Short mmCIF file of C-alpha atoms in Angstrom, two decimals:
data_model
loop_
_atom_site.label_atom_id
_atom_site.label_comp_id
_atom_site.label_asym_id
_atom_site.label_seq_id
_atom_site.Cartn_x
_atom_site.Cartn_y
_atom_site.Cartn_z
CA MET A 797 3.25 19.05 -118.63
CA PHE A 798 1.31 20.01 -121.01
CA ALA A 799 2.04 21.69 -124.44
CA PRO A 800 -0.57 23.63 -125.97
CA SER A 801 -0.44 23.88 -129.54
CA GLN A 802 -2.08 27.69 -129.35
CA PRO A 803 -1.70 28.68 -125.33
CA GLU A 804 -4.33 30.74 -123.49
CA THR A 805 -3.44 34.43 -123.22
CA ILE A 806 -5.94 35.71 -121.29
CA PHE A 807 -7.42 34.99 -118.17
CA THR A 808 -10.97 36.25 -116.19
CA TYR A 809 -11.72 37.00 -113.17
CA GLY A 810 -15.01 37.81 -110.77
CA ALA A 811 -15.95 38.95 -107.70
CA PRO A 812 -18.84 40.18 -105.56
CA ALA A 813 -19.26 43.87 -103.96
CA LEU A 814 -18.01 43.02 -100.55
CA LYS A 815 -18.33 44.47 -97.26
CA PHE A 816 -16.16 43.14 -94.19
CA GLY A 817 -15.64 43.54 -90.54
CA PRO A 818 -17.49 42.92 -87.28
CA GLY A 819 -21.63 44.06 -87.36
CA ALA A 820 -21.21 44.69 -91.23
CA ARG A 821 -24.45 42.62 -90.69
CA HIS A 822 -26.69 45.63 -89.51
CA GLU A 823 -26.24 47.37 -92.73
CA ILE A 824 -27.50 45.20 -94.71
CA ALA A 825 -31.69 45.90 -94.43
CA HIS A 826 -30.22 49.77 -95.41
CA ASP A 827 -28.21 47.91 -98.68
CA LEU A 828 -31.07 46.63 -99.19
CA GLY A 829 -32.73 49.67 -101.04
CA ARG A 830 -29.66 49.74 -103.94
CA PHE A 831 -32.20 46.44 -105.13
CA SER A 832 -35.37 48.61 -104.55
CA ALA A 833 -36.44 45.06 -103.23
CA ARG A 834 -39.69 44.65 -102.05
CA ARG A 835 -39.87 41.14 -101.05
CA VAL A 836 -36.75 39.16 -99.89
CA LEU A 837 -36.31 35.57 -99.18
CA LEU A 838 -33.89 34.65 -96.40
CA VAL A 839 -32.38 31.29 -96.53
CA THR A 840 -30.55 29.32 -93.42
CA ASP A 841 -30.60 26.80 -91.22
CA ALA A 842 -32.35 25.97 -87.95
CA GLY A 843 -28.69 25.32 -86.08
CA VAL A 844 -27.87 29.16 -87.26
CA ALA A 845 -31.86 30.47 -87.21
CA ALA A 846 -31.67 29.12 -83.50
CA THR A 847 -29.18 31.60 -82.73
CA GLY A 848 -31.85 34.43 -83.35
CA ALA A 849 -28.99 36.35 -85.89
CA PRO A 850 -31.77 35.29 -88.78
CA GLN A 851 -34.55 36.34 -87.62
CA GLU A 852 -32.98 40.21 -86.27
CA LEU A 853 -32.06 40.57 -89.52
CA ALA A 854 -35.43 39.67 -91.41
CA ASP A 855 -36.90 42.76 -88.27
CA ARG A 856 -34.32 44.87 -89.59
CA ILE A 857 -35.59 44.65 -93.03
CA GLU A 858 -38.87 44.00 -92.13
CA ALA A 859 -38.68 47.69 -89.89
CA THR A 860 -37.81 49.34 -93.92
CA GLY A 861 -40.92 48.36 -95.09
CA VAL A 862 -39.51 45.35 -97.59
CA GLU A 863 -40.85 41.80 -96.56
CA ALA A 864 -38.70 39.30 -95.13
CA VAL A 865 -39.72 35.39 -95.46
CA VAL A 866 -37.20 32.51 -93.49
CA PHE A 867 -36.95 29.32 -95.10
CA ASP A 868 -34.86 27.94 -92.49
CA GLY A 869 -35.06 24.19 -93.67
CA THR A 870 -31.29 24.17 -95.05
CA ARG A 871 -29.84 20.65 -95.13
CA VAL A 872 -26.12 20.71 -93.55
CA GLU A 873 -24.08 19.16 -96.44
CA PRO A 874 -27.40 19.93 -98.92
CA THR A 875 -28.82 16.68 -100.71
CA ASP A 876 -30.64 16.94 -103.67
CA ALA A 877 -34.06 16.01 -101.97
CA SER A 878 -33.11 19.19 -99.38
CA LEU A 879 -32.56 21.60 -102.41
CA ILE A 880 -35.42 20.70 -103.34
CA THR A 881 -37.09 21.06 -100.50
CA ALA A 882 -35.75 24.49 -100.18
CA ILE A 883 -36.50 25.10 -104.33
CA ASP A 884 -40.36 24.43 -103.34
CA PHE A 885 -41.24 26.77 -101.03
CA ALA A 886 -38.77 29.57 -102.73
CA ARG A 887 -41.65 28.87 -105.73
CA SER A 888 -44.68 28.44 -103.67
CA HIS A 889 -43.88 31.40 -101.32
CA GLY A 890 -42.80 34.09 -104.12
CA PRO A 891 -41.89 36.14 -106.08
CA PHE A 892 -39.00 37.73 -104.28
CA ASP A 893 -36.76 40.45 -105.69
CA VAL A 894 -34.08 39.17 -102.98
CA VAL A 895 -32.66 35.81 -102.10
CA ILE A 896 -30.29 36.42 -98.82
CA ALA A 897 -27.96 33.84 -97.46
CA PHE A 898 -27.43 33.47 -94.03
CA GLY A 899 -24.77 30.76 -92.76
CA GLY A 900 -22.21 28.22 -93.76
CA GLY A 901 -21.06 27.19 -97.27
CA SER A 902 -24.85 24.52 -96.85
CA SER A 903 -26.80 28.03 -96.82
CA ILE A 904 -24.77 30.13 -98.88
CA ASP A 905 -24.85 26.60 -101.45
CA THR A 906 -28.54 26.29 -101.05
CA ALA A 907 -29.79 29.88 -101.94
CA LYS A 908 -27.61 29.55 -104.90
CA ALA A 909 -30.00 26.61 -105.76
CA VAL A 910 -33.13 28.36 -104.81
CA ASN A 911 -31.77 31.66 -107.19
CA LEU A 912 -31.32 29.51 -110.19
CA LEU A 913 -34.57 27.48 -109.87
CA LEU A 914 -36.99 30.25 -108.82
CA THR A 915 -35.53 32.84 -112.25
CA ASN A 916 -35.23 29.51 -114.34
CA GLU A 917 -37.37 26.46 -115.47
CA GLY A 918 -36.90 23.12 -115.59
CA GLU A 919 -35.61 20.95 -112.38
CA LEU A 920 -32.67 20.66 -110.14
CA MET A 921 -30.80 18.04 -112.24
CA ASP A 922 -31.59 19.51 -115.30
CA TYR A 923 -28.35 22.09 -114.60
CA VAL A 924 -25.97 19.85 -112.00
CA ASN A 925 -22.70 19.64 -113.75
CA VAL A 926 -22.18 16.36 -116.01
CA PRO A 927 -21.85 13.43 -116.47
CA VAL A 928 -24.30 13.47 -113.04
CA GLY A 929 -26.31 15.52 -114.06
CA ARG A 930 -27.23 17.65 -117.78
CA GLY A 931 -25.17 20.79 -117.36
CA GLN A 932 -27.29 22.88 -118.78
CA ALA A 933 -26.53 26.20 -118.22
CA PRO A 934 -29.21 29.63 -116.78
CA ALA A 935 -30.75 31.28 -119.72
CA LYS A 936 -32.95 33.82 -117.47
CA PRO A 937 -30.86 36.42 -115.37
CA LEU A 938 -30.82 35.67 -111.61
CA LEU A 939 -32.02 38.08 -108.35
CA PRO A 940 -29.24 39.99 -106.31
CA LEU A 941 -28.29 37.58 -103.53
CA ILE A 942 -26.37 38.19 -100.86
CA ALA A 943 -24.02 35.93 -99.17
CA VAL A 944 -23.30 36.60 -95.46
CA PRO A 945 -21.78 33.54 -94.07
CA THR A 946 -21.78 32.66 -90.19
CA THR A 947 -18.58 30.07 -90.46
CA THR A 948 -15.21 30.12 -92.27
CA GLY A 949 -13.91 28.15 -94.76
CA THR A 950 -16.18 27.56 -98.02
CA GLY A 951 -15.54 30.81 -99.37
CA SER A 952 -18.82 30.63 -101.14
CA GLU A 953 -19.95 33.94 -100.56
CA SER A 954 -17.51 34.82 -103.48
CA THR A 955 -17.87 31.62 -106.09
CA THR A 956 -19.79 30.77 -108.43
CA ILE A 957 -20.28 26.64 -107.61
CA CYS A 958 -23.02 24.95 -105.75
CA VAL A 959 -21.93 22.08 -103.82
CA LEU A 960 -24.68 19.01 -103.49
CA ASP A 961 -24.84 15.25 -102.81
CA VAL A 962 -26.90 13.17 -105.21
CA VAL A 963 -27.53 10.62 -102.93
CA ALA A 964 -28.92 7.79 -105.63
CA GLN A 965 -25.59 7.92 -107.28
CA HIS A 966 -23.41 7.69 -103.60
CA VAL A 967 -21.83 10.81 -105.39
CA LYS A 968 -20.76 14.43 -104.13
CA THR A 969 -21.24 16.93 -107.26
CA GLY A 970 -21.86 20.41 -108.14
CA ILE A 971 -23.46 22.93 -110.18
CA SER A 972 -21.07 25.55 -111.85
CA HIS A 973 -21.65 28.56 -113.18
CA ALA A 974 -20.72 32.27 -113.64
CA ALA A 975 -24.56 33.45 -113.01
CA LEU A 976 -24.41 31.53 -108.98
CA ARG A 977 -21.79 34.40 -108.08
CA PRO A 978 -23.46 36.24 -105.30
CA THR A 979 -23.90 39.69 -105.95
CA TYR A 980 -23.23 41.29 -102.77
CA ALA A 981 -20.98 39.24 -99.64
CA VAL A 982 -21.11 41.05 -96.01
CA VAL A 983 -18.34 39.08 -93.58
CA ASP A 984 -18.94 39.69 -90.73
CA PRO A 985 -16.63 37.43 -88.31
CA GLU A 986 -18.49 38.57 -85.04
CA LEU A 987 -20.94 35.68 -86.36
CA THR A 988 -17.99 33.11 -86.25
CA ILE A 989 -17.72 34.02 -82.23
CA THR A 990 -19.44 31.04 -81.81
CA GLN A 991 -18.76 27.79 -84.05
CA PRO A 992 -17.68 25.28 -82.65
CA ALA A 993 -14.20 24.25 -82.43
CA GLY A 994 -14.70 21.16 -84.59
CA VAL A 995 -16.41 23.13 -87.39
CA THR A 996 -13.70 26.09 -87.34
CA ALA A 997 -11.26 22.81 -87.74
CA ALA A 998 -13.26 21.29 -90.86
CA SER A 999 -13.75 24.54 -92.33
CA GLY A 1000 -10.28 25.70 -91.81
CA LEU A 1001 -9.07 22.77 -93.71
CA ASP A 1002 -11.51 23.80 -96.44
CA ILE A 1003 -9.71 27.56 -96.54
CA LEU A 1004 -6.28 25.96 -96.21
CA CYS A 1005 -7.22 23.49 -99.46
CA HIS A 1006 -8.93 25.74 -101.74
CA ALA A 1007 -5.68 28.67 -101.19
CA LEU A 1008 -3.44 25.24 -102.03
CA GLU A 1009 -5.11 23.91 -104.72
CA SER A 1010 -6.17 27.05 -106.64
CA TYR A 1011 -2.03 27.92 -106.13
CA THR A 1012 -0.31 24.98 -107.64
CA ALA A 1013 -3.46 24.62 -110.58
CA ARG A 1014 -2.57 24.19 -113.92
CA PRO A 1015 -1.38 27.52 -114.94
CA PHE A 1016 -3.37 29.41 -117.03
CA THR A 1017 -1.16 29.65 -119.95
CA SER A 1018 -1.14 25.81 -120.06
CA TYR A 1019 -4.48 26.00 -121.64
CA GLU A 1020 -5.29 25.58 -125.30
CA ALA A 1021 -6.59 29.60 -126.16
CA LYS A 1022 -10.60 29.68 -126.14
CA ALA A 1023 -13.18 31.41 -127.82
CA PRO A 1024 -14.88 33.72 -125.66
CA GLN A 1025 -18.24 31.64 -125.31
CA GLU A 1026 -15.84 28.80 -123.83
CA ARG A 1027 -14.61 30.80 -121.29
CA VAL A 1028 -15.43 29.03 -117.47
CA PRO A 1029 -15.25 30.22 -114.38
CA TYR A 1030 -12.28 28.10 -113.60
CA CYS A 1031 -9.20 29.46 -116.14
CA GLY A 1032 -6.14 27.94 -113.87
CA SER A 1033 -3.87 29.65 -111.57
CA ASN A 1034 -2.95 33.38 -112.75
CA PRO A 1035 -1.10 36.75 -110.99
CA ILE A 1036 -4.67 37.77 -109.58
CA ALA A 1037 -5.49 35.11 -107.96
CA ASP A 1038 -2.32 33.71 -106.55
CA LEU A 1039 -1.79 37.28 -104.48
CA TRP A 1040 -5.17 35.99 -102.71
CA ALA A 1041 -4.28 32.74 -102.23
CA GLU A 1042 -0.46 33.55 -100.80
CA LYS A 1043 -2.67 36.81 -98.35
CA ALA A 1044 -4.87 34.02 -96.95
CA LEU A 1045 -1.81 31.42 -95.98
CA THR A 1046 0.28 33.73 -93.97
CA LEU A 1047 -3.03 34.67 -92.48
CA MET A 1048 -3.80 30.63 -91.63
CA SER A 1049 -0.19 30.66 -90.46
CA THR A 1050 -0.65 32.42 -87.31
CA ALA A 1051 -4.94 32.48 -86.99
CA PHE A 1052 -5.42 28.68 -86.85
CA ARG A 1053 -4.56 26.96 -84.46
CA GLU A 1054 -5.47 29.57 -82.14
CA ALA A 1055 -9.05 29.91 -83.83
CA VAL A 1056 -9.63 26.46 -82.70
CA ARG A 1057 -8.00 26.22 -79.62
CA HIS A 1058 -9.74 29.80 -78.41
CA GLY A 1059 -13.14 30.21 -80.37
CA ASP A 1060 -13.96 33.48 -78.35
CA ASP A 1061 -10.55 35.49 -79.56
CA VAL A 1062 -11.74 37.99 -82.03
CA ALA A 1063 -8.31 38.94 -84.35
CA ALA A 1064 -8.22 35.14 -84.91
CA ARG A 1065 -11.70 35.28 -85.95
CA GLU A 1066 -11.53 38.03 -87.93
CA GLN A 1067 -8.07 36.67 -89.45
CA MET A 1068 -9.73 33.35 -90.35
CA ALA A 1069 -13.08 35.17 -91.96
CA MET A 1070 -10.11 37.40 -93.92
CA ALA A 1071 -8.43 34.27 -95.05
CA ALA A 1072 -11.67 32.46 -96.51
CA THR A 1073 -13.23 35.32 -98.30
CA PHE A 1074 -9.40 35.61 -99.78
CA ALA A 1075 -9.32 32.03 -100.61
CA GLY A 1076 -12.87 32.47 -101.89
CA LEU A 1077 -11.76 34.93 -104.18
CA GLY A 1078 -8.20 33.13 -105.04
CA PHE A 1079 -9.88 29.45 -106.22
CA GLY A 1080 -13.15 30.91 -107.26
CA ASN A 1081 -11.05 32.49 -110.95
CA ALA A 1082 -7.99 29.72 -110.40
CA GLY A 1083 -10.13 26.54 -109.43
CA VAL A 1084 -9.50 23.34 -107.32
CA HIS A 1085 -8.70 20.15 -107.99
CA ILE A 1086 -7.26 17.37 -106.51
CA PRO A 1087 -8.28 17.27 -102.75
CA HIS A 1088 -11.80 18.35 -104.16
CA ALA A 1089 -12.72 16.01 -106.36
CA ASN A 1090 -11.00 13.27 -104.03
CA ALA A 1091 -13.48 15.00 -101.34
CA TYR A 1092 -17.44 14.57 -103.34
CA PRO A 1093 -17.06 10.69 -103.31
CA ILE A 1094 -15.58 10.51 -99.76
CA ALA A 1095 -18.40 12.48 -98.28
CA GLY A 1096 -20.91 10.20 -100.52
CA GLN A 1097 -20.20 7.38 -100.08
CA VAL A 1098 -19.52 7.40 -95.76
CA GLY A 1099 -20.57 4.60 -94.08
CA ASP A 1100 -21.36 6.31 -90.29
CA PHE A 1101 -19.20 7.99 -89.19
CA HIS A 1102 -20.29 11.37 -87.84
CA PRO A 1103 -18.29 14.03 -86.57
CA ASP A 1104 -18.57 15.96 -83.35
CA ASP A 1105 -19.72 19.19 -83.51
CA TYR A 1106 -22.16 18.74 -86.16
CA PRO A 1107 -26.09 18.26 -86.37
CA LYS A 1108 -26.72 14.16 -85.98
CA PRO A 1109 -28.29 12.48 -89.54
CA ASP A 1110 -31.62 13.22 -89.89
CA GLY A 1111 -32.14 9.75 -91.05
CA THR A 1112 -32.91 10.23 -94.54
CA THR A 1113 -29.22 10.10 -96.74
CA GLY A 1114 -28.69 6.49 -95.21
CA HIS A 1115 -25.00 7.68 -93.91
CA GLY A 1116 -22.96 9.49 -91.71
CA LEU A 1117 -21.59 13.06 -92.33
CA VAL A 1118 -18.18 13.97 -93.16
CA PRO A 1119 -17.83 17.52 -93.60
CA HIS A 1120 -16.25 19.06 -97.02
CA GLY A 1121 -13.38 20.61 -95.57
CA MET A 1122 -12.79 17.55 -93.73
CA ALA A 1123 -13.30 15.23 -96.69
CA VAL A 1124 -11.15 17.93 -98.85
CA SER A 1125 -8.34 17.04 -96.56
CA ILE A 1126 -8.06 14.14 -95.91
CA THR A 1127 -5.94 13.63 -99.06
CA ALA A 1128 -4.18 16.36 -99.76
CA PRO A 1129 -1.32 15.58 -98.36
CA ALA A 1130 -0.84 12.80 -100.92
CA ALA A 1131 -2.22 15.03 -103.96
CA PHE A 1132 0.27 17.37 -103.34
CA ARG A 1133 3.22 15.54 -103.34
CA PHE A 1134 1.65 13.82 -106.06
CA THR A 1135 1.56 17.19 -107.69
CA PHE A 1136 5.06 18.41 -106.89
CA GLU A 1137 6.91 17.43 -109.54
CA ALA A 1138 4.36 19.69 -111.84
CA ALA A 1139 5.95 23.52 -109.95
CA PRO A 1140 8.00 22.47 -107.44
CA ASP A 1141 8.89 26.05 -106.05
CA ARG A 1142 4.97 26.57 -105.78
CA HIS A 1143 5.08 24.13 -103.10
CA VAL A 1144 7.98 24.63 -101.35
CA ARG A 1145 6.52 28.30 -101.25
CA ALA A 1146 3.23 27.20 -99.78
CA ALA A 1147 3.80 25.40 -97.20
CA ARG A 1148 6.84 28.16 -96.10
CA LEU A 1149 3.76 30.39 -96.43
CA LEU A 1150 1.85 28.02 -94.56
CA ASP A 1151 4.66 27.65 -92.03
CA PRO A 1152 7.73 30.36 -92.19
CA ASP A 1153 9.68 28.14 -89.95
CA ALA A 1154 9.30 24.47 -91.20
CA VAL A 1155 12.43 22.48 -91.70
CA MET A 1156 13.27 21.26 -95.05
CA THR A 1157 12.76 17.55 -95.38
CA ASP A 1158 15.65 15.46 -97.00
CA ASP A 1159 12.79 15.36 -100.07
CA PRO A 1160 11.25 18.48 -101.45
CA ALA A 1161 8.10 17.02 -101.93
CA GLU A 1162 7.64 15.53 -98.30
CA LEU A 1163 7.57 19.01 -97.68
CA LEU A 1164 4.09 20.85 -98.03
CA PRO A 1165 2.65 17.09 -97.19
CA THR A 1166 4.17 17.22 -93.28
CA VAL A 1167 3.17 20.65 -93.28
CA LEU A 1168 -0.13 20.02 -93.78
CA THR A 1169 -0.13 16.89 -92.04
CA GLN A 1170 0.81 18.58 -88.77
CA VAL A 1171 -1.72 21.19 -89.25
CA MET A 1172 -4.10 18.34 -89.04
CA ARG A 1173 -2.93 16.68 -86.44
CA ASP A 1174 -2.88 20.17 -84.34
CA VAL A 1175 -6.54 20.89 -85.12
CA GLY A 1176 -8.11 17.33 -84.17
CA ILE A 1177 -9.13 16.22 -88.04
CA PRO A 1178 -9.17 12.97 -88.37
CA SER A 1179 -5.73 10.69 -89.65
CA GLY A 1180 -6.83 9.22 -92.45
CA LEU A 1181 -9.40 6.99 -94.65
CA ALA A 1182 -9.55 4.59 -91.94
CA GLU A 1183 -10.87 6.72 -89.47
CA LEU A 1184 -14.16 7.94 -91.53
CA GLY A 1185 -14.95 3.65 -91.53
CA PHE A 1186 -12.83 3.53 -95.68
CA GLY A 1187 -9.88 0.52 -96.07
CA GLN A 1188 -8.69 -0.45 -99.10
CA SER A 1189 -11.45 -2.31 -100.59
CA ASP A 1190 -13.06 1.29 -100.93
CA LEU A 1191 -10.72 2.95 -103.18
CA PRO A 1192 -11.86 1.75 -106.41
CA SER A 1193 -15.38 2.79 -106.13
CA LEU A 1194 -14.07 6.46 -104.90
CA ALA A 1195 -11.90 5.79 -107.65
CA GLU A 1196 -14.36 5.55 -109.64
CA GLY A 1197 -15.88 8.79 -108.05
CA THR A 1198 -13.33 11.09 -108.05
CA LEU A 1199 -13.23 10.81 -112.01
CA LYS A 1200 -16.68 11.53 -112.30
CA GLN A 1201 -15.23 15.30 -111.18
CA GLN A 1202 -13.39 16.10 -114.38
CA ARG A 1203 -14.49 19.92 -114.43
CA LEU A 1204 -12.26 19.86 -111.25
CA LEU A 1205 -9.48 16.62 -112.68
CA ALA A 1206 -9.06 19.36 -115.66
CA THR A 1207 -6.89 22.00 -113.52
CA ALA A 1208 -4.69 19.87 -111.80
CA PRO A 1209 -0.99 20.95 -112.76
CA ARG A 1210 -0.85 17.37 -114.08
CA GLU A 1211 -2.84 14.50 -115.63
CA VAL A 1212 -4.56 12.08 -113.06
CA THR A 1213 -5.33 8.63 -114.52
CA GLU A 1214 -7.19 5.80 -112.68
CA ASP A 1215 -3.96 4.75 -111.20
CA ASP A 1216 -2.50 7.92 -109.87
CA VAL A 1217 -6.20 8.59 -108.18
CA VAL A 1218 -5.91 5.12 -106.35
CA THR A 1219 -2.36 5.38 -105.31
CA ILE A 1220 -3.42 8.97 -103.69
CA LEU A 1221 -6.51 7.59 -102.35
CA SER A 1222 -4.06 4.41 -100.89
CA GLY A 1223 -1.28 6.71 -98.77
CA SER A 1224 -4.34 8.65 -97.48
CA VAL A 1225 -6.12 5.37 -95.45
CA GLU A 1226 -3.15 6.37 -92.73
CA LEU A 1227 -2.04 9.42 -92.12
CA TRP A 1228 -0.17 8.95 -89.38
#
């Protein structure tokens, strides 16, 4: 597929310090001592705040003599406007020594943007990926960021990415830089017990796509050799990221459906949390590709679709809501059908890890799409783009949005043309 004149021989790997296990959140106040913190900013959202868990953490922190300021205005599926609101709050209430993100991927991504703009000059769009933004790199070090996920899926506690919806351009995009990676991830499965079934399903599909996309990503050896200053966080599939992806798929094969159907199953919740962490440690270095590139315009251009178990629209964005994991998964079967020829053995092995009992299809290229589609049906994900409100007439606009995600498409194991994107989208209008 790729024939570099001077193949890359180096891959990179980065990860936060990690604390994992039931009750791990109760040790954060003690662990702040390593950062000599005097004032911390705790970023969460209203739904998580309503559980009382963020305030409980703030109280524990203040009991140690450290001041804790809580911001609970995170928007589920952040927009440029919601991030600016959070940044303005942080700048007006600072200074801070540590930022703590307490919530799902939306809270963690919001905290990443806040941390970036607390420590660096300029405005949000200076740092958003080109061509949507200006793609500027941070010039100054960021504060320590502690990420405490309350959902199992995004892997944002492990990654260098902040995802946002730029409303005026009707596209989801991101900020990507190694400096955004959290310093410390505290993964406490107890926090996910109350996660509704719909949220568990959507975020769980995000786990699967993280693992599947990083496992099938373009190998790091397929790139031209880079100079040190040219290295980016997404370096392509590599032996270390592969191990994390394989383990995540194995855990999900037994835990995912159980966690959706029986949310109080502590063992399944713990396996899901571990799978999310493993997948994040993998794709945060290898990268993701076509399904994630497609997800951004799907989420950005949706009409009035709104799933169960998610907060109702706030009326400020002009459209409904497609959760990130749902948007990613909806085109994943067709995307993996397209990428199969780049690495047939990997696609078959991924399917076998996800469903060891799957019967081989007449066409091996159909095995992974078939297995993944069955999982989607079992956990209640919409049956295709049509159920989200999109039709054939919307595909050119969606394809245009996908092609703006060149940072992601560069990790795909095959070169992706506009016609390829339209074909994948067309094959995703009705999955069953």
